[in-house]
Coordinates of C-alpha atoms in Angstrom, one line a residue:
Chain A
M29 CA -39.8 5.7 32.1
N30 CA -41.0 2.3 33.2
I31 CA -38.8 -0.6 32.2
T32 CA -41.0 -3.3 30.9
R33 CA -39.9 -6.9 30.6
R34 CA -39.6 -6.6 26.9
R35 CA -37.5 -3.5 27.2
A36 CA -35.3 -5.1 29.8
L37 CA -34.7 -8.0 27.5
T38 CA -33.9 -5.8 24.6
L39 CA -31.5 -3.8 26.7
S40 CA -29.6 -6.8 28.0
A41 CA -29.4 -8.4 24.6
G42 CA -28.3 -5.2 23.0
S43 CA -25.6 -4.5 25.6
M44 CA -24.3 -8.1 25.2
A45 CA -24.0 -7.7 21.5
F46 CA -22.4 -4.3 21.9
F47 CA -20.0 -5.7 24.5
M48 CA -18.8 -8.4 22.1
A49 CA -18.5 -6.0 19.2
S50 CA -16.9 -3.0 20.6
M51 CA -14.2 -1.9 22.9
H52 CA -16.3 0.9 24.4
F53 CA -19.1 -0.3 26.6
S54 CA -21.1 2.8 26.8
N55 CA -23.6 3.4 24.1
A56 CA -24.1 7.1 25.0
N57 CA -22.5 9.8 22.9
A58 CA -19.2 11.1 24.1
T59 CA -18.8 14.4 25.8
A60 CA -16.3 17.1 25.1
E61 CA -14.5 16.0 28.3
D62 CA -14.0 12.4 27.0
T63 CA -12.6 13.9 23.8
E64 CA -10.2 16.2 25.7
K65 CA -9.0 13.1 27.6
M66 CA -8.3 11.3 24.3
V67 CA -6.5 14.3 22.9
E68 CA -4.4 14.4 26.0
E69 CA -3.6 10.7 25.6
F70 CA -2.6 11.3 22.0
S71 CA -0.4 14.3 22.9
G72 CA 1.0 12.7 26.1
G73 CA 0.0 15.9 27.9
A74 CA 2.3 18.0 25.7
K75 CA 1.4 21.7 25.1
L76 CA -0.9 22.1 22.1
T77 CA -0.3 25.0 19.8
I78 CA -3.6 26.3 18.5
G79 CA -3.6 26.7 14.8
K80 CA -1.0 26.1 12.0
I81 CA -3.2 23.2 11.0
D82 CA -6.0 23.5 8.5
L83 CA -9.1 21.5 9.1
T84 CA -11.8 21.9 6.4
T85 CA -15.3 20.8 7.3
P86 CA -18.7 21.9 6.0
E87 CA -20.4 24.4 8.2
I88 CA -23.7 22.5 7.9
A89 CA -23.9 18.8 7.1
E90 CA -27.3 17.8 5.8
N91 CA -26.5 14.2 6.0
G92 CA -24.4 13.1 9.0
N93 CA -23.7 9.7 7.4
T94 CA -21.1 11.1 5.1
V95 CA -19.4 14.4 5.9
P96 CA -16.4 15.3 3.9
I97 CA -13.4 16.5 5.9
S98 CA -9.9 17.4 5.0
V99 CA -6.8 18.3 7.0
E100 CA -3.6 19.8 6.0
V101 CA -0.5 20.7 8.1
D102 CA 2.1 23.1 6.8
S103 CA 5.5 21.3 6.9
P104 CA 8.5 20.9 4.7
M105 CA 8.0 17.1 5.0
N106 CA 11.7 16.1 4.9
A107 CA 13.5 13.6 7.0
D108 CA 14.3 16.2 9.7
N109 CA 11.0 17.9 9.9
F110 CA 7.7 16.3 9.0
V111 CA 4.3 15.6 10.4
E112 CA 4.1 12.2 12.0
S113 CA 0.4 11.9 12.4
V114 CA -2.9 13.7 12.6
A115 CA -5.7 12.4 14.8
I116 CA -9.3 13.4 14.1
F117 CA -11.9 13.4 16.9
A118 CA -15.6 14.0 16.9
D119 CA -16.7 15.1 20.4
G120 CA -20.4 14.1 20.0
N121 CA -20.0 10.7 18.5
P122 CA -20.4 7.4 20.5
N123 CA -16.8 6.8 19.8
P124 CA -14.9 10.1 19.4
E125 CA -11.8 8.5 17.8
V126 CA -12.6 9.0 14.1
I127 CA -9.3 8.3 12.3
T128 CA -5.5 8.8 12.7
F129 CA -3.5 9.5 9.6
N130 CA 0.2 8.5 9.8
F131 CA 2.5 10.4 7.4
T132 CA 6.2 10.1 6.5
A133 CA 8.6 12.3 4.6
L134 CA 7.7 10.3 1.5
S135 CA 4.1 11.5 1.8
G136 CA 5.3 14.8 0.3
V137 CA 2.6 16.8 2.0
A138 CA 0.7 16.2 5.2
S139 CA -2.7 16.4 3.7
A140 CA -5.5 13.9 3.7
K141 CA -9.2 13.8 3.0
T142 CA -11.9 11.4 4.1
R143 CA -15.7 11.1 4.8
I144 CA -16.9 10.7 8.3
R145 CA -20.1 10.1 10.3
L146 CA -21.4 12.6 12.7
A147 CA -24.2 11.7 15.1
K148 CA -25.3 15.3 15.8
T149 CA -24.1 18.9 15.8
Q150 CA -20.7 18.8 17.4
N151 CA -17.0 19.8 17.2
V152 CA -14.5 18.0 15.0
V153 CA -11.0 18.2 16.5
A154 CA -7.7 17.7 14.7
V155 CA -4.4 17.3 16.5
A156 CA -1.1 17.0 14.6
K157 CA 2.0 15.4 16.0
M158 CA 5.1 16.9 14.5
S159 CA 8.5 15.0 14.3
D160 CA 10.1 17.4 16.8
G161 CA 7.5 16.3 19.4
S162 CA 5.3 19.4 19.3
F163 CA 1.6 19.3 18.7
R164 CA -0.9 21.5 16.8
Y165 CA -4.6 21.7 17.5
T166 CA -7.7 23.0 15.9
K167 CA -11.4 22.5 16.0
N168 CA -14.4 23.2 13.9
Q169 CA -18.1 23.0 14.7
V170 CA -20.3 21.2 12.2
K171 CA -24.0 21.6 12.4
V172 CA -25.7 18.3 11.5
T173 CA -29.3 18.1 10.2
I174 CA -29.7 14.3 10.1
G175 CA -27.5 12.3 12.4
G176 CA -25.3 9.5 11.0
C177 CA -25.3 7.0 13.9
G178 CA -27.8 4.6 15.2
G179 CA -31.0 3.9 13.4
Chain B
M21 CA -19.1 -7.5 2.5
A22 CA -16.1 -5.8 1.4
S23 CA -15.2 -6.1 -2.3
K24 CA -13.3 -4.4 -5.0
P25 CA -11.0 -1.7 -3.8
R26 CA -10.8 1.3 -6.2
V27 CA -7.8 3.5 -6.4
K28 CA -6.9 6.4 -8.6
V29 CA -3.2 7.1 -9.1
P30 CA -1.6 9.1 -12.0
K31 CA 0.1 6.8 -14.5
K32 CA 3.0 9.2 -15.0
A33 CA 4.9 11.8 -12.9
S34 CA 8.1 13.7 -13.0
V35 CA 11.0 13.0 -10.6
G36 CA 10.3 14.5 -7.2
E37 CA 6.7 15.3 -8.0
I38 CA 4.1 15.2 -5.3
I39 CA 1.1 13.2 -6.6
R40 CA -2.3 12.9 -5.2
M41 CA -4.2 9.5 -4.9
K42 CA -7.7 8.6 -4.1
T43 CA -8.7 5.3 -2.6
L44 CA -12.1 3.7 -1.9
I45 CA -13.3 0.3 -0.9
S46 CA -16.9 -1.0 -0.8
H47 CA -17.6 -1.8 2.8
K48 CA -20.6 -1.4 5.1
M49 CA -18.5 -0.1 8.0
E50 CA -21.0 -1.5 10.5
S51 CA -20.4 0.8 13.4
G52 CA -21.7 -1.5 16.2
Q53 CA -24.2 1.3 17.1
R54 CA -27.1 0.3 14.9
K55 CA -30.0 -1.9 15.9
G56 CA -31.3 -4.6 13.6
K57 CA -35.0 -5.4 13.1
D58 CA -34.9 -7.6 16.2
G59 CA -33.9 -4.6 18.3
K60 CA -30.4 -6.1 18.9
L61 CA -27.3 -4.2 18.2
I62 CA -25.6 -5.3 15.0
P63 CA -22.0 -6.3 15.8
R64 CA -19.3 -4.0 14.7
K65 CA -17.5 -4.9 11.5
I66 CA -15.3 -2.2 10.0
I67 CA -12.1 -1.7 8.1
N68 CA -9.8 -0.7 11.0
K69 CA -6.6 -0.1 9.2
F70 CA -5.4 1.2 5.8
M71 CA -1.8 1.1 4.6
A72 CA -0.1 2.5 1.5
S73 CA 3.4 1.6 0.4
F74 CA 5.6 2.5 -2.6
N75 CA 8.2 -0.1 -3.7
D76 CA 7.6 -1.9 -0.4
T77 CA 8.2 1.2 1.8
E78 CA 5.2 2.3 3.8
F79 CA 4.7 6.0 3.4
F80 CA 1.1 6.5 4.6
S81 CA -1.3 4.6 6.9
A82 CA -4.5 5.3 8.8
K83 CA -6.0 3.9 11.9
V84 CA -9.7 3.8 11.0
G85 CA -12.6 4.0 13.5
P86 CA -16.3 3.3 13.3
S87 CA -17.0 7.0 12.6
I88 CA -15.7 6.6 9.1
S89 CA -18.5 6.5 6.5
A90 CA -19.5 3.4 4.6
N91 CA -17.3 2.7 1.6
P92 CA -14.3 4.4 3.3
Y93 CA -12.7 7.0 1.1
I94 CA -9.2 8.2 1.8
E95 CA -7.3 10.7 -0.3
F96 CA -3.6 11.5 0.4
S97 CA -0.3 12.2 -1.4
A98 CA 3.1 10.8 -2.1
K99 CA 6.4 12.1 -3.3
V100 CA 7.8 10.0 -6.2
N101 CA 11.5 9.9 -7.1
E102 CA 11.5 6.7 -9.3
S103 CA 9.2 4.4 -11.2
G104 CA 7.6 1.7 -9.2
T105 CA 4.5 0.1 -7.7
F106 CA 2.1 1.4 -5.1
K107 CA 0.4 -1.1 -2.9
F108 CA -2.7 -0.4 -0.9
I109 CA -4.0 -2.7 1.9
W110 CA -7.2 -2.6 3.9
I111 CA -7.7 -4.7 7.0
D112 CA -11.1 -5.8 8.2
D113 CA -12.2 -6.4 11.8
D114 CA -12.7 -10.1 10.8
G115 CA -9.0 -10.3 9.8
S116 CA -9.6 -10.3 6.1
K117 CA -7.1 -8.4 4.0
Y118 CA -7.9 -6.6 0.8
S119 CA -5.3 -5.2 -1.5
T120 CA -4.6 -3.7 -4.8
E121 CA -1.6 -2.3 -6.7
K122 CA -0.9 0.5 -9.2
K123 CA 2.2 1.1 -11.3
I124 CA 3.6 4.6 -12.0
T125 CA 6.2 5.7 -14.5
V126 CA 8.4 8.4 -13.2
G127 CA 10.8 10.4 -15.4

């Protein structure tokens, strides 16, 4: 691909705006490795128990602009034993950190629902931090027909 | 432009009941990834934090990223032991704070 003068200008203007607007410089979509690093940062390198956390995502999302997801972690949710937080990552989005839910014993149940953007077919990862310092991990693949980023 | 937050909370509950609430705020959630007509990236402007408290005690919050859809919708629960007021707060990248309150009668 030849970089024309116009394209060079657009690129530099674009990256400037992006630099001012966002904490992540790269405009490329994240890789699974980037997401793994973020998961590791969230868990502090602790062992992740696979399962015991329910992540509900559609198998196929026709519109990546708004994909409903819900997460629920089985826990008595009392002062001694509760889910502190659940972080959601999307490993093919420009910024994989989607949302982090913070719960307390007053939440009653560790369950939350939201709507997310997915740029392309990718894995949605959920990691729960329990009050005893353990972590639970799960991931679902979502096939995306029309991406929800860029434009 | 963010405007009216909309929240659904039951008006009544019994003591110790776990109730479900739905929250939504109108907001573009400009991700910082989109290009405008001039080919330049549109600067990021999103709701980056959401907090819910009951009688001034925070019981749920969320750190929100640009991958959340426009008009961010969050649904979650609370255990109520007494009557009181729920307060919901959304924080915008530009520092603006939007909030709304809902009362519940427990007993």
